[in-house]
Amino acid sequence: MQERAKKHASGGREDEQVDAPAAPSGTSDRIKAELDDILDEIDGVLEENAEEFVKNYVQKGGE
Amino acid sequence: MDPRIYGLETEYGITCTLKGQRRLTPDEVARYLFRSVVQWGRSSNVFLENGGRLYLDVGSHPEFATPECDSIVEACRYEKAGELILNDLVRNAEGRMRDEGIRGTIHLFKNNTDSAGNSYGCHENFLTRRANEPVDYEAQFIPFLVSRQLTSGAGKIVMTGRGPVYCLSQRAEHIWEGVSSATTRSRPIINTRDEPHADADTYRRLHVIVGDSNMADDSNVLKVGTAAIVLRMLEDASFAMRDITLESPIRAIREISLDTTGRRPVRLASGREMSALDIQSFFLDHAEEFAATRGLTEEETRVLDLWRVTLARIQNGGAGLETSLDWAIKQHVINAFAERHSLPLDAPEVLALDLQYHDIDPERGVHNLLRQRGAVTSTIEVGDVVGAKDHAPAGTRAHLRGEFLRNAREAGRDVTVDWVHLKINDQAQRTVACKDPFRSEDDRVDKLIAALRA
């Protein structure tokens, strides 16, 4: 949720986001690095043709 | 405290794609998925040796129903084992497709919505006493269930008139009634289909169909566990609570879903207003009082502790939820992803992430990936999920069913079972009806198993 607040505050522009995590404690740096690694992995598993993939995900109703 | 039987039924979404293009219709993928099941079970509706039921439901949704469980955590463990069972089918089906020269990847999603506005559910079953009429407490139960998405919603990006919004719940938009017998036409919060699969003079079934399917253990345990605690209070006629009946549950569930802070007020029938956080805190406070004066089980007490911590985190702005609750875990990663790539929430890549969070594949599924990397924690451990794939709960009727099926397989005998009956398909057609779901030992079943092995 902090991420979200940050994004709103910066208008989502990349140059300002670099400044955003300005509280440089060892822990938050580590968490940020871990999140970066995870995001790299997520980039690797996401469907390459996302638009088609999402649009074509149609089921019949269940229950 | 009376023991209770719990059961969860989860429907999965299914697709088979190659580079984003759909390779097979859901019907076709489902047929591949269930071909091995049909081969050994002669049906796409089978009971497993873990006591659960695997079947192809309305609309080609693979569905796993847990066996009868006598604890909250056990029900969540078997619900999770369902993912592993379904994933084995996926692997198997992909192999068969490859052999037939069909390229493509099968995705199974444990979520509740597709891109066209269809919904499929995760249904909760609570065994209750016949004497406890839902009509006596449902008006008070509904505000609890409507606000429960604050702890157990699975999160979803929803398009609104004011642009894309990250919402708490997948199901909120698909619920149209408070209480009814409908399921697909007009989904209610509580479904009145009373199928206790037990002695109906003694028991009834409470069937809650409003909940999201959960990937995270904490969300799942809170979903079932807080409902179980609230049910205890509602079933106790001597325990008084102020009436907080909602003016419109269907409006309230949508309004609450749109606000991840839990602060947005909704209207009660009395004209007063309460937020989702107020409502959840109201029930938590009463549960604390109930625990102090009537007592709760050890397990319910642990759920109560997690509930308290979770609501306090929401009260304090949400820090700590991003490793615990589905909606917050996914929101955290979606926001980080959108920020990294400078994408709006309605970008296809972000919507794909919203979907792929729920992919049950152990490596490719984003929730599972986060879990492996330690970005998801389980405050209450659900136990040996792998073991639950093959072994039935020890303390319920499911144990009898599991033993019967295992012995039949080992002896190569043909049998038929349902939730209540165990039957040997031979000339004598011997059948035992197990009407007490709490009974895990039965001489009649021992004799039936002996006959199988004779």
Coordinates of C-alpha atoms in Angstrom, one line a residue:
Chain A
M1 CA 0.0 0.0 0.0
Q2 CA 3.0 2.3 0.5
E3 CA 3.9 1.5 -3.1
R4 CA 0.5 2.7 -4.2
A5 CA 0.8 6.0 -2.2
K6 CA 4.2 6.5 -3.7
K7 CA 3.0 6.0 -7.2
H8 CA 0.2 8.5 -6.8
A9 CA 2.5 11.0 -5.2
S10 CA 5.0 10.8 -8.0
G11 CA 2.5 10.6 -10.8
G12 CA 4.1 7.3 -11.8
R13 CA 7.1 8.9 -13.4
E14 CA 10.3 6.9 -13.3
D15 CA 12.7 9.7 -12.5
E16 CA 10.9 10.5 -9.3
Q17 CA 10.5 6.9 -8.3
V18 CA 14.2 6.5 -8.0
D19 CA 14.1 9.0 -5.2
A20 CA 11.1 7.6 -3.5
P21 CA 12.6 4.8 -1.3
A22 CA 14.8 7.3 0.4
A23 CA 14.9 5.7 3.8
P24 CA 18.2 3.9 3.4
S25 CA 18.1 1.3 6.2
G26 CA 19.9 -2.1 5.5
T27 CA 16.6 -3.9 5.9
S28 CA 14.6 -1.9 3.3
D29 CA 17.5 -2.1 0.8
R30 CA 17.6 -5.9 1.3
I31 CA 13.8 -6.1 0.9
K32 CA 14.0 -3.9 -2.2
A33 CA 16.7 -6.1 -3.7
E34 CA 14.7 -9.2 -3.0
L35 CA 11.6 -7.7 -4.6
D36 CA 13.7 -6.8 -7.6
D37 CA 14.8 -10.4 -7.9
I38 CA 11.3 -11.6 -7.6
L39 CA 10.1 -9.1 -10.2
D40 CA 12.8 -10.4 -12.6
E41 CA 11.3 -13.9 -12.1
I42 CA 7.8 -12.6 -12.6
D43 CA 8.8 -11.0 -15.9
G44 CA 10.1 -14.4 -16.9
V45 CA 6.8 -16.3 -16.2
L46 CA 4.3 -13.8 -17.5
E47 CA 2.7 -14.7 -20.8
E48 CA 4.5 -13.1 -23.7
N49 CA 1.3 -12.1 -25.5
A50 CA -0.5 -10.7 -22.4
E51 CA -3.3 -8.9 -24.2
E52 CA -4.5 -12.0 -26.2
F53 CA -3.9 -14.2 -23.2
V54 CA -6.1 -12.1 -20.9
K55 CA -8.8 -11.5 -23.6
N56 CA -9.0 -15.2 -24.5
Y57 CA -9.4 -16.3 -20.9
V58 CA -13.1 -17.0 -21.1
Q59 CA -14.9 -19.7 -19.2
K60 CA -18.5 -20.8 -18.9
G61 CA -20.2 -19.8 -15.7
G62 CA -19.7 -22.2 -12.9
E63 CA -21.3 -23.4 -9.7
Chain B
M1 CA -17.4 -27.0 22.5
D2 CA -19.2 -29.2 20.0
P3 CA -16.9 -30.5 17.2
R4 CA -17.8 -29.5 13.7
I5 CA -17.4 -30.9 10.2
Y6 CA -16.0 -28.6 7.6
G7 CA -15.7 -29.0 3.8
L8 CA -14.5 -26.8 1.0
E9 CA -15.4 -27.1 -2.7
T10 CA -13.2 -25.2 -5.2
E11 CA -13.9 -24.7 -8.9
Y12 CA -10.9 -24.0 -11.1
G13 CA -10.7 -21.9 -14.3
I14 CA -9.0 -23.6 -17.2
T15 CA -7.3 -22.6 -20.4
C16 CA -4.9 -24.0 -23.0
T17 CA -2.8 -21.4 -24.9
L18 CA 0.1 -21.1 -27.2
K19 CA 1.7 -17.7 -27.3
G20 CA -1.4 -16.1 -25.8
Q21 CA -3.7 -17.7 -28.4
R22 CA -6.3 -20.2 -27.2
R23 CA -5.4 -23.6 -28.4
L24 CA -8.4 -25.6 -27.1
T25 CA -11.8 -24.7 -25.8
P26 CA -12.4 -25.2 -22.0
D27 CA -14.5 -28.3 -22.9
E28 CA -11.6 -29.8 -24.9
V29 CA -9.0 -29.1 -22.3
A30 CA -11.2 -30.5 -19.6
R31 CA -11.6 -33.7 -21.5
Y32 CA -7.8 -34.0 -21.8
L33 CA -7.5 -33.2 -18.1
F34 CA -10.0 -35.9 -17.0
R35 CA -9.1 -38.6 -19.5
S36 CA -6.8 -40.4 -17.0
V37 CA -9.5 -40.0 -14.3
V38 CA -12.2 -41.5 -16.6
Q39 CA -9.8 -44.3 -17.4
W40 CA -9.5 -45.6 -13.9
G41 CA -12.8 -44.3 -12.5
R42 CA -15.0 -44.8 -15.6
S43 CA -16.4 -41.4 -14.8
S44 CA -15.5 -37.8 -14.5
N45 CA -16.9 -37.8 -11.0
V46 CA -14.8 -39.8 -8.6
F47 CA -13.9 -40.1 -5.0
L48 CA -10.2 -40.3 -4.1
E49 CA -8.3 -42.3 -1.5
N50 CA -7.9 -39.0 0.5
G51 CA -11.7 -39.1 0.9
G52 CA -12.3 -36.1 -1.4
R53 CA -14.2 -35.8 -4.6
L54 CA -12.8 -34.8 -8.0
Y55 CA -15.2 -33.9 -10.8
L56 CA -15.9 -31.9 -13.8
D57 CA -18.6 -29.4 -12.9
V58 CA -21.1 -27.4 -14.8
G59 CA -19.3 -25.3 -17.4
S60 CA -16.2 -27.6 -17.7
H61 CA -14.8 -26.4 -14.4
P62 CA -12.5 -29.0 -12.7
E63 CA -13.6 -29.1 -9.1
F64 CA -12.2 -30.6 -6.0
A65 CA -14.3 -31.1 -2.8
T66 CA -12.3 -31.8 0.3
P67 CA -13.2 -34.8 2.4
E68 CA -15.1 -34.2 5.7
C69 CA -12.6 -32.5 8.0
D70 CA -13.0 -32.0 11.8
S71 CA -10.9 -28.9 12.0
I72 CA -10.5 -25.6 10.2
V73 CA -6.8 -26.1 9.5
E74 CA -7.4 -29.6 8.2
A75 CA -10.1 -28.3 5.8
C76 CA -7.6 -25.7 4.5
R77 CA -4.9 -28.4 4.2
Y78 CA -7.1 -30.6 2.0
E79 CA -8.2 -27.6 0.0
K80 CA -4.6 -26.9 -0.7
A81 CA -3.9 -30.5 -1.6
G82 CA -6.6 -30.1 -4.3
E83 CA -4.1 -27.8 -6.1
L84 CA -1.5 -30.6 -6.2
I85 CA -4.1 -33.2 -7.3
L86 CA -5.2 -30.9 -10.2
N87 CA -1.6 -30.0 -11.1
D88 CA -0.8 -33.8 -11.5
L89 CA -3.7 -33.9 -14.0
V90 CA -2.3 -30.9 -15.9
R91 CA 1.1 -32.6 -16.2
N92 CA -0.5 -35.8 -17.4
A93 CA -2.8 -34.0 -19.9
E94 CA 0.1 -31.9 -21.3
G95 CA 2.0 -35.1 -21.9
R96 CA -0.9 -36.7 -23.7
M97 CA -1.4 -33.6 -25.8
R98 CA 2.3 -33.6 -26.8
D99 CA 2.0 -37.3 -27.8
E100 CA -0.9 -36.3 -30.1
G101 CA 1.1 -33.4 -31.6
I102 CA -0.9 -30.6 -29.9
R103 CA 1.4 -27.8 -28.7
G104 CA 0.2 -25.5 -25.9
T105 CA 0.3 -24.9 -22.2
I106 CA -2.6 -25.7 -19.8
H107 CA -3.2 -23.2 -17.1
L108 CA -5.4 -23.9 -14.2
F109 CA -6.4 -20.8 -12.2
K110 CA -7.7 -20.9 -8.6
N111 CA -9.5 -17.6 -8.9
N112 CA -13.2 -16.7 -9.4
T113 CA -13.6 -14.7 -12.6
D114 CA -12.7 -14.8 -16.3
S115 CA -12.3 -11.9 -18.7
A116 CA -16.0 -12.1 -19.9
G117 CA -17.7 -11.6 -16.5
N118 CA -18.3 -15.3 -15.7
S119 CA -17.7 -16.4 -12.2
Y120 CA -17.0 -19.8 -10.5
G121 CA -16.8 -20.4 -6.8
C122 CA -15.3 -21.7 -3.7
H123 CA -18.1 -23.0 -1.5
E124 CA -17.8 -23.5 2.3
N125 CA -19.8 -26.2 4.1
F126 CA -20.4 -26.2 7.8
L127 CA -22.2 -29.0 9.5
T128 CA -24.7 -27.5 11.9
R129 CA -27.4 -28.9 14.2
R130 CA -30.9 -29.3 12.8
A131 CA -32.3 -27.3 15.6
N132 CA -30.3 -24.2 14.6
E133 CA -32.4 -22.6 11.8
P134 CA -30.3 -20.4 9.5
V135 CA -33.4 -18.1 9.2
D136 CA -32.9 -17.2 12.9
Y137 CA -29.4 -15.8 12.4
E138 CA -28.7 -15.2 8.7
A139 CA -29.6 -11.5 8.8
Q140 CA -26.7 -11.0 11.4
F141 CA -24.4 -13.5 9.6
I142 CA -24.6 -11.6 6.3
P143 CA -22.9 -8.4 7.5
F144 CA -20.0 -10.6 8.7
L145 CA -19.8 -12.5 5.4
V146 CA -20.1 -9.3 3.4
S147 CA -17.2 -7.7 5.3
R148 CA -15.1 -10.8 5.5
Q149 CA -13.4 -9.9 2.1
L150 CA -11.3 -7.5 4.1
T151 CA -9.3 -10.5 5.5
S152 CA -9.9 -13.2 2.8
G153 CA -10.6 -11.4 -0.5
A154 CA -8.4 -12.6 -3.3
G155 CA -8.1 -9.1 -4.8
K156 CA -8.8 -8.1 -8.4
I157 CA -8.4 -5.1 -10.7
V158 CA -11.9 -4.0 -11.6
M159 CA -12.8 -1.5 -14.4
T160 CA -15.0 1.2 -13.0
G161 CA -16.4 4.5 -14.4
R162 CA -13.4 6.2 -12.8
G163 CA -10.8 3.9 -14.3
P164 CA -9.2 0.7 -13.0
V165 CA -9.4 0.1 -9.3
Y166 CA -7.8 -2.6 -7.2
C167 CA -10.6 -4.3 -5.3
L168 CA -10.7 -6.7 -2.3
S169 CA -12.8 -9.4 -3.8
Q170 CA -13.2 -11.5 -6.9
R171 CA -16.7 -12.5 -6.1
A172 CA -18.3 -9.3 -4.9
E173 CA -19.6 -8.2 -8.3
H174 CA -21.1 -11.6 -8.9
I175 CA -23.3 -11.9 -5.9
W176 CA -26.9 -10.9 -6.4
E177 CA -28.9 -12.1 -3.3
G178 CA -28.7 -12.6 0.4
V179 CA -30.1 -16.1 0.8
S180 CA -31.6 -18.4 -1.9
S181 CA -31.5 -21.8 -3.5
A182 CA -30.0 -20.5 -6.7
T183 CA -26.3 -20.9 -7.7
T184 CA -25.7 -20.0 -11.4
R185 CA -28.6 -17.8 -12.3
S186 CA -28.5 -15.4 -9.3
R187 CA -25.8 -16.2 -6.8
P188 CA -26.6 -15.7 -3.2
I189 CA -24.3 -15.2 -0.2
I190 CA -25.8 -18.2 1.6
N191 CA -27.2 -21.0 -0.5
T192 CA -30.1 -22.9 1.1
R193 CA -29.4 -26.3 -0.5
D194 CA -29.4 -28.3 2.7
E195 CA -27.5 -31.5 1.9
P196 CA -26.0 -32.6 5.2
H197 CA -24.8 -36.0 3.8
A198 CA -25.6 -37.2 7.3
D199 CA -28.6 -38.0 9.5
A200 CA -30.9 -35.2 8.5
D201 CA -32.9 -35.4 11.7
T202 CA -29.8 -34.4 13.6
Y203 CA -27.8 -32.3 11.1
R204 CA -28.1 -29.7 8.4
R205 CA -25.6 -28.1 6.1
L206 CA -24.8 -24.4 6.0
H207 CA -23.6 -23.7 2.5
V208 CA -21.7 -20.3 2.1
I209 CA -20.9 -19.5 -1.5
V210 CA -19.9 -15.8 -1.3
G211 CA -16.2 -16.4 -0.6
D212 CA -13.2 -16.0 -2.9
S213 CA -10.9 -18.9 -3.6
N214 CA -7.7 -18.4 -1.6
M215 CA -4.0 -19.1 -2.5
A216 CA -2.6 -17.8 0.8
D217 CA -3.0 -20.0 3.9
D218 CA -3.7 -17.0 6.2
S219 CA -6.6 -15.8 4.1
N220 CA -8.0 -19.3 3.8
V221 CA -7.7 -20.0 7.5
L222 CA -9.3 -16.7 8.3
K223 CA -12.1 -17.2 5.8
V224 CA -13.2 -20.5 7.3
G225 CA -12.1 -19.9 10.8
T226 CA -13.6 -16.5 11.5
A227 CA -16.9 -17.8 9.9
A228 CA -16.8 -20.8 12.3
I229 CA -16.3 -18.6 15.3
V230 CA -19.1 -16.2 14.3
L231 CA -21.3 -19.2 13.7
R232 CA -20.7 -20.4 17.3
M233 CA -21.9 -17.1 18.6
L234 CA -24.9 -17.1 16.4
E235 CA -25.9 -20.6 17.3
D236 CA -25.8 -19.8 21.0
A237 CA -29.2 -18.3 21.8
S238 CA -28.0 -17.0 25.1
F239 CA -25.2 -14.9 23.6
A240 CA -26.6 -11.4 22.8
M241 CA -25.3 -9.1 20.0
R242 CA -26.7 -5.9 18.8
D243 CA -28.5 -6.3 15.5
I244 CA -26.5 -4.9 12.6
T245 CA -28.6 -6.1 9.7
L246 CA -27.5 -4.4 6.5
E247 CA -29.9 -2.2 4.5
S248 CA -28.7 -3.8 1.2
P249 CA -26.1 -6.6 1.5
I250 CA -25.7 -6.6 -2.3
R251 CA -24.8 -2.9 -2.4
A252 CA -22.6 -3.2 0.6
I253 CA -20.6 -6.1 -0.7
R254 CA -19.7 -4.0 -3.8
E255 CA -18.9 -0.8 -1.9
I256 CA -16.7 -2.7 0.6
S257 CA -14.8 -4.4 -2.2
L258 CA -13.9 -1.1 -3.8
D259 CA -12.1 0.1 -0.6
T260 CA -9.0 -1.7 0.5
T261 CA -8.7 0.5 3.6
G262 CA -11.9 -0.9 5.0
R263 CA -13.0 2.6 6.0
R264 CA -15.9 3.2 3.6
P265 CA -19.2 3.3 5.5
V266 CA -22.2 1.1 4.4
R267 CA -25.7 1.5 5.6
L268 CA -27.5 -0.7 8.1
A269 CA -31.2 -1.3 8.2
S270 CA -31.3 0.9 11.3
G271 CA -30.1 3.8 9.3
R272 CA -26.7 3.9 11.0
E273 CA -23.5 3.4 9.1
M274 CA -20.5 1.1 9.7
S275 CA -17.4 0.4 7.7
A276 CA -16.2 -3.1 6.9
L277 CA -13.5 -2.6 9.5
D278 CA -16.1 -1.5 12.0
I279 CA -18.2 -4.6 11.2
Q280 CA -15.3 -7.0 11.5
S281 CA -14.1 -5.3 14.7
F282 CA -17.6 -5.6 16.1
F283 CA -17.6 -9.4 15.5
L284 CA -14.0 -9.7 16.8
D285 CA -14.9 -7.9 20.0
H286 CA -17.9 -10.2 20.5
A287 CA -15.7 -13.2 19.8
E288 CA -13.2 -12.1 22.5
E289 CA -16.1 -11.9 24.9
F290 CA -17.5 -15.2 23.8
A291 CA -14.0 -16.8 24.2
A292 CA -13.8 -15.4 27.7
T293 CA -17.3 -16.4 28.9
R294 CA -18.1 -19.5 26.8
G295 CA -14.7 -20.6 25.6
L296 CA -13.4 -21.5 22.1
T297 CA -11.4 -24.5 20.9
E298 CA -7.6 -24.3 20.9
E299 CA -7.7 -23.9 17.1
E300 CA -10.4 -21.3 17.1
T301 CA -8.3 -19.4 19.7
R302 CA -5.4 -19.3 17.3
V303 CA -7.7 -18.0 14.5
L304 CA -8.9 -15.4 16.9
D305 CA -5.3 -14.2 17.5
L306 CA -4.6 -14.0 13.8
W307 CA -7.9 -12.2 13.2
R308 CA -7.0 -9.6 15.9
V309 CA -3.5 -9.0 14.5
T310 CA -4.9 -8.7 11.0
L311 CA -7.6 -6.2 11.8
A312 CA -5.0 -4.2 13.8
R313 CA -2.7 -4.1 10.7
I314 CA -5.6 -2.9 8.6
Q315 CA -6.4 -0.2 11.2
N316 CA -2.7 0.9 11.1
G317 CA -2.7 1.3 7.3
G318 CA -1.9 -2.2 6.1
A319 CA 1.8 -2.7 6.8
G320 CA 2.5 -6.4 7.3
L321 CA -0.5 -7.6 5.3
E322 CA 1.6 -7.9 2.1
T323 CA 3.1 -11.2 3.1
S324 CA -0.1 -12.6 4.7
L325 CA -3.4 -11.9 2.9
D326 CA -4.1 -12.7 -0.8
W327 CA -5.5 -9.3 -1.8
A328 CA -2.5 -7.5 -0.1
I329 CA 0.2 -9.9 -1.4
K330 CA -1.1 -9.5 -4.9
Q331 CA -1.6 -5.7 -4.6
H332 CA 1.9 -5.3 -3.4
V333 CA 3.4 -7.2 -6.3
I334 CA 1.1 -5.6 -8.9
N335 CA 2.0 -2.1 -7.7
A336 CA 5.8 -2.9 -7.8
F337 CA 5.4 -4.5 -11.2
A338 CA 3.4 -1.6 -12.6
E339 CA 5.9 0.9 -11.2
R340 CA 8.9 -1.0 -12.6
H341 CA 7.4 -1.0 -16.1
S342 CA 5.6 2.3 -15.8
L343 CA 2.3 0.7 -16.6
P344 CA -1.3 1.7 -15.6
L345 CA -3.4 -0.9 -13.7
D346 CA -5.4 -1.7 -16.8
A347 CA -2.4 -2.6 -18.9
P348 CA -2.7 -6.1 -20.4
E349 CA 0.6 -7.1 -18.7
V350 CA -0.8 -6.1 -15.3
L351 CA -4.1 -7.9 -15.9
A352 CA -2.1 -11.0 -16.9
L353 CA -0.2 -10.8 -13.6
D354 CA -3.6 -10.4 -11.8
L355 CA -4.6 -13.7 -13.4
Q356 CA -1.3 -15.6 -13.2
Y357 CA -1.1 -15.0 -9.5
H358 CA -3.7 -17.7 -9.3
D359 CA -2.0 -20.2 -11.6
I360 CA -1.6 -23.4 -9.6
D361 CA 1.6 -24.4 -11.3
P362 CA 4.3 -24.7 -8.6
E363 CA 6.9 -22.8 -10.6
R364 CA 5.0 -20.6 -13.0
G365 CA 2.1 -19.6 -10.7
V366 CA 3.0 -16.2 -9.3
H367 CA 1.6 -16.9 -5.8
N368 CA 3.6 -20.1 -5.6
L369 CA 6.7 -18.3 -6.9
L370 CA 6.3 -15.6 -4.2
R371 CA 5.8 -18.4 -1.6
Q372 CA 9.0 -20.2 -2.7
R373 CA 11.0 -16.9 -2.4
G374 CA 9.8 -16.3 1.2
A375 CA 7.5 -13.4 0.2
V376 CA 4.5 -15.2 1.6
T377 CA 4.3 -16.4 5.2
S378 CA 1.7 -18.6 6.9
T379 CA 1.0 -17.5 10.4
I380 CA -1.0 -20.6 11.0
E381 CA 0.6 -23.6 9.2
V382 CA -1.9 -25.9 7.5
G383 CA 0.4 -29.0 7.8
D384 CA 1.4 -31.8 5.4
V385 CA -0.3 -30.8 2.2
V386 CA 1.5 -33.5 0.2
G387 CA 0.4 -36.2 2.6
A388 CA -3.2 -34.9 2.3
K389 CA -3.1 -35.8 -1.4
D390 CA -3.2 -39.5 -0.7
H391 CA -4.4 -39.9 2.9
A392 CA -7.8 -39.2 4.3
P393 CA -8.4 -37.3 7.5
A394 CA -8.0 -39.7 10.5
G395 CA -10.8 -38.4 12.6
T396 CA -13.9 -38.4 10.3
R397 CA -16.0 -40.7 8.1
A398 CA -13.5 -39.8 5.3
H399 CA -11.1 -42.3 6.9
L400 CA -13.6 -45.1 6.3
R401 CA -14.1 -44.1 2.7
G402 CA -10.3 -43.7 2.1
E403 CA -9.6 -47.2 3.6
F404 CA -12.4 -48.8 1.6
L405 CA -11.2 -47.3 -1.7
R406 CA -7.5 -48.2 -1.0
N407 CA -8.4 -51.8 -0.2
A408 CA -10.6 -52.0 -3.3
R409 CA -7.8 -50.8 -5.5
E410 CA -5.3 -53.2 -3.9
A411 CA -7.7 -56.1 -4.2
G412 CA -8.7 -55.1 -7.7
R413 CA -12.4 -55.0 -6.8
D414 CA -15.1 -52.9 -8.3
V415 CA -16.8 -50.6 -5.8
T416 CA -19.0 -47.5 -5.8
V417 CA -19.0 -44.8 -3.1
D418 CA -20.6 -41.5 -2.3
W419 CA -20.4 -39.2 0.7
V420 CA -22.5 -41.6 2.7
H421 CA -22.5 -45.1 1.1
L422 CA -19.8 -47.7 0.5
K423 CA -20.8 -50.5 -1.9
I424 CA -19.2 -53.6 -3.4
N425 CA -20.3 -54.1 -7.0
D426 CA -20.7 -57.9 -7.0
Q427 CA -23.7 -60.2 -6.9
A428 CA -24.4 -59.5 -3.3
Q429 CA -24.2 -55.7 -3.7
R430 CA -23.2 -55.3 -0.1
T431 CA -23.6 -51.7 1.0
V432 CA -22.9 -49.8 4.2
A433 CA -24.4 -46.4 4.9
C434 CA -22.2 -44.2 7.1
K435 CA -24.6 -41.5 8.3
D436 CA -22.4 -40.1 11.1
P437 CA -19.6 -38.0 9.6
F438 CA -17.8 -37.8 13.0
R439 CA -17.4 -41.6 13.1
S440 CA -14.0 -42.8 11.8
E441 CA -14.4 -46.4 13.0
D442 CA -17.1 -48.8 12.1
D443 CA -17.3 -52.6 12.5
R444 CA -19.6 -52.8 9.5
V445 CA -17.0 -51.1 7.3
D446 CA -14.3 -53.4 8.7
K447 CA -16.4 -56.4 7.6
L448 CA -17.0 -54.9 4.2
I449 CA -13.2 -54.4 3.8
A450 CA -12.6 -58.0 4.9
A451 CA -15.1 -59.1 2.2
L452 CA -13.2 -57.1 -0.4
R453 CA -10.0 -58.9 0.5
A454 CA -11.5 -62.3 0.8

